[in-house]
Amino acid sequence: MDCKSDKILFHVDTVKMIKSILEEIKILSQDKPVMDKLEEINCILENNNIIYNENASKDEEEKLLDLIYNKMKSTKDKDLNVKLYMLYRKLEDEKISNEEARRLYEVYIKTEYNDRYI
C-alpha cells in the first residue's frame, strides 16, 4: 500500500493523557519559559484539531454503525453480509476504532462486486 499523508492518528485516550501530563507539568513548574512552552504546545494541539469533542466521536460512531447496518441489510451478497456483520459487532463492542472500521467498510464495499465466483 502506497499511502502518503502528513497526518497521524492518535487514540482519544492518548491525547487526553498527553494533555493531562502537560497540565501537571504546568502546575509543578515555576519556570516562566517552561510554562510558556507548555502553553504553546497546548495551543498547537488545539489548533490542529487534535483535541476534539468526545460527543462528536460518539455521534460519528453511531452514524458509522447505522451505515454499516443499513448496507448489511440491503446487500444480497452473503459473504459481504457476514463481513459487515462482523465489522458491526466489533465496532459496537468497541474492539476496533472508528477509523479502522471506516477503512474496513470502504475496503469491503469496493471489493463487493469484485469477489465473484468464476
PDB file of C-alpha atoms in Angstrom:
ATOM      1  CA  MET A   1       0.000   0.000   0.000  1.00  0.00           C
ATOM      2  CA  ASP A   2       1.470   3.314  -1.059  1.00  0.00           C
ATOM      3  CA  CYS A   3      -0.184   5.977   1.082  1.00  0.00           C
ATOM      4  CA  LYS A   4       1.364   9.363   1.621  1.00  0.00           C
ATOM      5  CA  SER A   5      -0.094  11.559   4.301  1.00  0.00           C
ATOM      6  CA  ASP A   6       1.058  14.202   6.705  1.00  0.00           C
ATOM      7  CA  LYS A   7      -1.415  13.158   9.387  1.00  0.00           C
ATOM      8  CA  ILE A   8      -1.051  10.779  12.307  1.00  0.00           C
ATOM      9  CA  LEU A   9      -3.928   9.097  14.118  1.00  0.00           C
ATOM     10  CA  PHE A  10      -3.945   9.082  17.914  1.00  0.00           C
ATOM     11  CA  HIS A  11      -6.422   7.385  20.175  1.00  0.00           C
ATOM     12  CA  VAL A  12      -8.548   9.833  22.176  1.00  0.00           C
ATOM     13  CA  ASP A  13      -7.267   8.445  25.482  1.00  0.00           C
ATOM     14  CA  THR A  14      -3.670   9.024  24.406  1.00  0.00           C
ATOM     15  CA  VAL A  15      -4.373  12.656  23.584  1.00  0.00           C
ATOM     16  CA  LYS A  16      -6.177  13.139  26.914  1.00  0.00           C
ATOM     17  CA  MET A  17      -3.211  11.622  28.734  1.00  0.00           C
ATOM     18  CA  ILE A  18      -0.789  13.953  26.930  1.00  0.00           C
ATOM     19  CA  LYS A  19      -2.952  16.939  27.797  1.00  0.00           C
ATOM     20  CA  SER A  20      -3.168  15.951  31.475  1.00  0.00           C
ATOM     21  CA  ILE A  21       0.610  15.471  31.666  1.00  0.00           C
ATOM     22  CA  LEU A  22       1.095  18.922  30.137  1.00  0.00           C
ATOM     23  CA  GLU A  23      -1.232  20.384  32.772  1.00  0.00           C
ATOM     24  CA  GLU A  24       0.676  18.561  35.548  1.00  0.00           C
ATOM     25  CA  ILE A  25       3.988  19.925  34.340  1.00  0.00           C
ATOM     26  CA  LYS A  26       2.454  23.385  34.081  1.00  0.00           C
ATOM     27  CA  ILE A  27       1.271  23.194  37.700  1.00  0.00           C
ATOM     28  CA  LEU A  28       4.560  21.821  39.034  1.00  0.00           C
ATOM     29  CA  SER A  29       6.794  24.183  37.101  1.00  0.00           C
ATOM     30  CA  GLN A  30       7.699  27.604  38.426  1.00  0.00           C
ATOM     31  CA  ASP A  31       9.840  28.483  35.429  1.00  0.00           C
ATOM     32  CA  LYS A  32       8.185  31.052  33.141  1.00  0.00           C
ATOM     33  CA  PRO A  33       9.834  29.886  29.871  1.00  0.00           C
ATOM     34  CA  VAL A  34       8.747  26.300  30.573  1.00  0.00           C
ATOM     35  CA  MET A  35       5.178  27.425  31.229  1.00  0.00           C
ATOM     36  CA  ASP A  36       5.204  29.431  28.003  1.00  0.00           C
ATOM     37  CA  LYS A  37       6.406  26.409  26.021  1.00  0.00           C
ATOM     38  CA  LEU A  38       3.721  24.220  27.607  1.00  0.00           C
ATOM     39  CA  GLU A  39       1.079  26.751  26.651  1.00  0.00           C
ATOM     40  CA  GLU A  40       2.490  26.835  23.129  1.00  0.00           C
ATOM     41  CA  ILE A  41       2.270  23.026  22.867  1.00  0.00           C
ATOM     42  CA  ASN A  42      -1.304  23.133  24.134  1.00  0.00           C
ATOM     43  CA  CYS A  43      -2.217  25.750  21.517  1.00  0.00           C
ATOM     44  CA  ILE A  44      -0.624  23.671  18.765  1.00  0.00           C
ATOM     45  CA  LEU A  45      -2.658  20.641  19.815  1.00  0.00           C
ATOM     46  CA  GLU A  46      -5.897  22.611  19.877  1.00  0.00           C
ATOM     47  CA  ASN A  47      -5.242  24.488  16.619  1.00  0.00           C
ATOM     48  CA  ASN A  48      -4.551  21.277  14.724  1.00  0.00           C
ATOM     49  CA  ASN A  49      -7.816  19.728  15.905  1.00  0.00           C
ATOM     50  CA  ILE A  50      -6.010  17.043  17.867  1.00  0.00           C
ATOM     51  CA  ILE A  51      -8.183  17.782  20.876  1.00  0.00           C
ATOM     52  CA  TYR A  52     -11.782  17.347  19.806  1.00  0.00           C
ATOM     53  CA  ASN A  53     -15.198  16.907  21.284  1.00  0.00           C
ATOM     54  CA  GLU A  54     -15.810  13.425  22.671  1.00  0.00           C
ATOM     55  CA  ASN A  55     -19.524  13.702  21.833  1.00  0.00           C
ATOM     56  CA  ALA A  56     -18.668  14.266  18.177  1.00  0.00           C
ATOM     57  CA  SER A  57     -16.761  10.994  18.239  1.00  0.00           C
ATOM     58  CA  LYS A  58     -19.807   9.179  19.657  1.00  0.00           C
ATOM     59  CA  ASP A  59     -22.073  10.722  17.004  1.00  0.00           C
ATOM     60  CA  GLU A  60     -19.659   9.650  14.282  1.00  0.00           C
ATOM     61  CA  GLU A  61     -19.621   6.117  15.698  1.00  0.00           C
ATOM     62  CA  GLU A  62     -23.433   5.960  15.692  1.00  0.00           C
ATOM     63  CA  LYS A  63     -23.579   7.200  12.092  1.00  0.00           C
ATOM     64  CA  LEU A  64     -20.997   4.630  11.050  1.00  0.00           C
ATOM     65  CA  LEU A  65     -22.903   1.877  12.873  1.00  0.00           C
ATOM     66  CA  ASP A  66     -26.096   2.893  11.060  1.00  0.00           C
ATOM     67  CA  LEU A  67     -24.287   2.984   7.723  1.00  0.00           C
ATOM     68  CA  ILE A  68     -22.839  -0.496   8.230  1.00  0.00           C
ATOM     69  CA  TYR A  69     -26.168  -1.876   9.473  1.00  0.00           C
ATOM     70  CA  ASN A  70     -28.141  -0.479   6.527  1.00  0.00           C
ATOM     71  CA  LYS A  71     -25.639  -1.781   3.984  1.00  0.00           C
ATOM     72  CA  MET A  72     -25.622  -5.151   5.729  1.00  0.00           C
ATOM     73  CA  LYS A  73     -29.412  -5.387   5.475  1.00  0.00           C
ATOM     74  CA  SER A  74     -29.586  -4.211   1.864  1.00  0.00           C
ATOM     75  CA  THR A  75     -26.873  -6.390   0.322  1.00  0.00           C
ATOM     76  CA  LYS A  76     -27.653  -9.642  -1.476  1.00  0.00           C
ATOM     77  CA  ASP A  77     -24.066 -10.905  -1.253  1.00  0.00           C
ATOM     78  CA  LYS A  78     -23.846 -13.381   1.640  1.00  0.00           C
ATOM     79  CA  ASP A  79     -20.080 -13.023   2.062  1.00  0.00           C
ATOM     80  CA  LEU A  80     -20.325  -9.250   2.248  1.00  0.00           C
ATOM     81  CA  ASN A  81     -23.186  -9.578   4.709  1.00  0.00           C
ATOM     82  CA  VAL A  82     -21.034 -11.724   7.012  1.00  0.00           C
ATOM     83  CA  LYS A  83     -18.077  -9.330   6.756  1.00  0.00           C
ATOM     84  CA  LEU A  84     -20.287  -6.342   7.542  1.00  0.00           C
ATOM     85  CA  TYR A  85     -21.937  -8.163  10.440  1.00  0.00           C
ATOM     86  CA  MET A  86     -18.545  -8.969  11.975  1.00  0.00           C
ATOM     87  CA  LEU A  87     -17.443  -5.377  11.448  1.00  0.00           C
ATOM     88  CA  TYR A  88     -20.674  -4.107  13.002  1.00  0.00           C
ATOM     89  CA  ARG A  89     -20.233  -6.306  16.084  1.00  0.00           C
ATOM     90  CA  LYS A  90     -16.573  -5.349  16.553  1.00  0.00           C
ATOM     91  CA  LEU A  91     -17.394  -1.647  16.324  1.00  0.00           C
ATOM     92  CA  GLU A  92     -20.396  -1.988  18.609  1.00  0.00           C
ATOM     93  CA  ASP A  93     -18.284  -3.830  21.205  1.00  0.00           C
ATOM     94  CA  GLU A  94     -15.543  -1.182  20.786  1.00  0.00           C
ATOM     95  CA  LYS A  95     -12.948  -3.771  19.768  1.00  0.00           C
ATOM     96  CA  ILE A  96     -11.837  -1.570  16.859  1.00  0.00           C
ATOM     97  CA  SER A  97     -11.662   2.190  16.388  1.00  0.00           C
ATOM     98  CA  ASN A  98     -13.945   4.270  14.170  1.00  0.00           C
ATOM     99  CA  GLU A  99     -11.092   4.961  11.771  1.00  0.00           C
ATOM    100  CA  GLU A 100     -10.263   1.282  11.393  1.00  0.00           C
ATOM    101  CA  ALA A 101     -13.948   0.387  10.977  1.00  0.00           C
ATOM    102  CA  ARG A 102     -14.433   3.047   8.299  1.00  0.00           C
ATOM    103  CA  ARG A 103     -11.336   1.850   6.448  1.00  0.00           C
ATOM    104  CA  LEU A 104     -12.520  -1.779   6.530  1.00  0.00           C
ATOM    105  CA  TYR A 105     -16.026  -0.758   5.454  1.00  0.00           C
ATOM    106  CA  GLU A 106     -14.634   1.065   2.427  1.00  0.00           C
ATOM    107  CA  VAL A 107     -12.449  -1.921   1.516  1.00  0.00           C
ATOM    108  CA  TYR A 108     -15.415  -4.297   1.772  1.00  0.00           C
ATOM    109  CA  ILE A 109     -17.661  -2.060  -0.330  1.00  0.00           C
ATOM    110  CA  LYS A 110     -15.007  -1.572  -3.025  1.00  0.00           C
ATOM    111  CA  THR A 111     -14.477  -5.321  -3.325  1.00  0.00           C
ATOM    112  CA  GLU A 112     -18.202  -6.130  -3.208  1.00  0.00           C
ATOM    113  CA  TYR A 113     -18.525  -6.665  -6.944  1.00  0.00           C
ATOM    114  CA  ASN A 114     -15.000  -7.997  -7.496  1.00  0.00           C
ATOM    115  CA  ASP A 115     -15.313 -11.061  -5.260  1.00  0.00           C
ATOM    116  CA  ARG A 116     -17.458 -13.088  -7.621  1.00  0.00           C
ATOM    117  CA  TYR A 117     -17.030 -16.778  -8.245  1.00  0.00           C
ATOM    118  CA  ILE A 118     -15.865 -17.790 -11.701  1.00  0.00           C
TER     119      ILE A 118
END
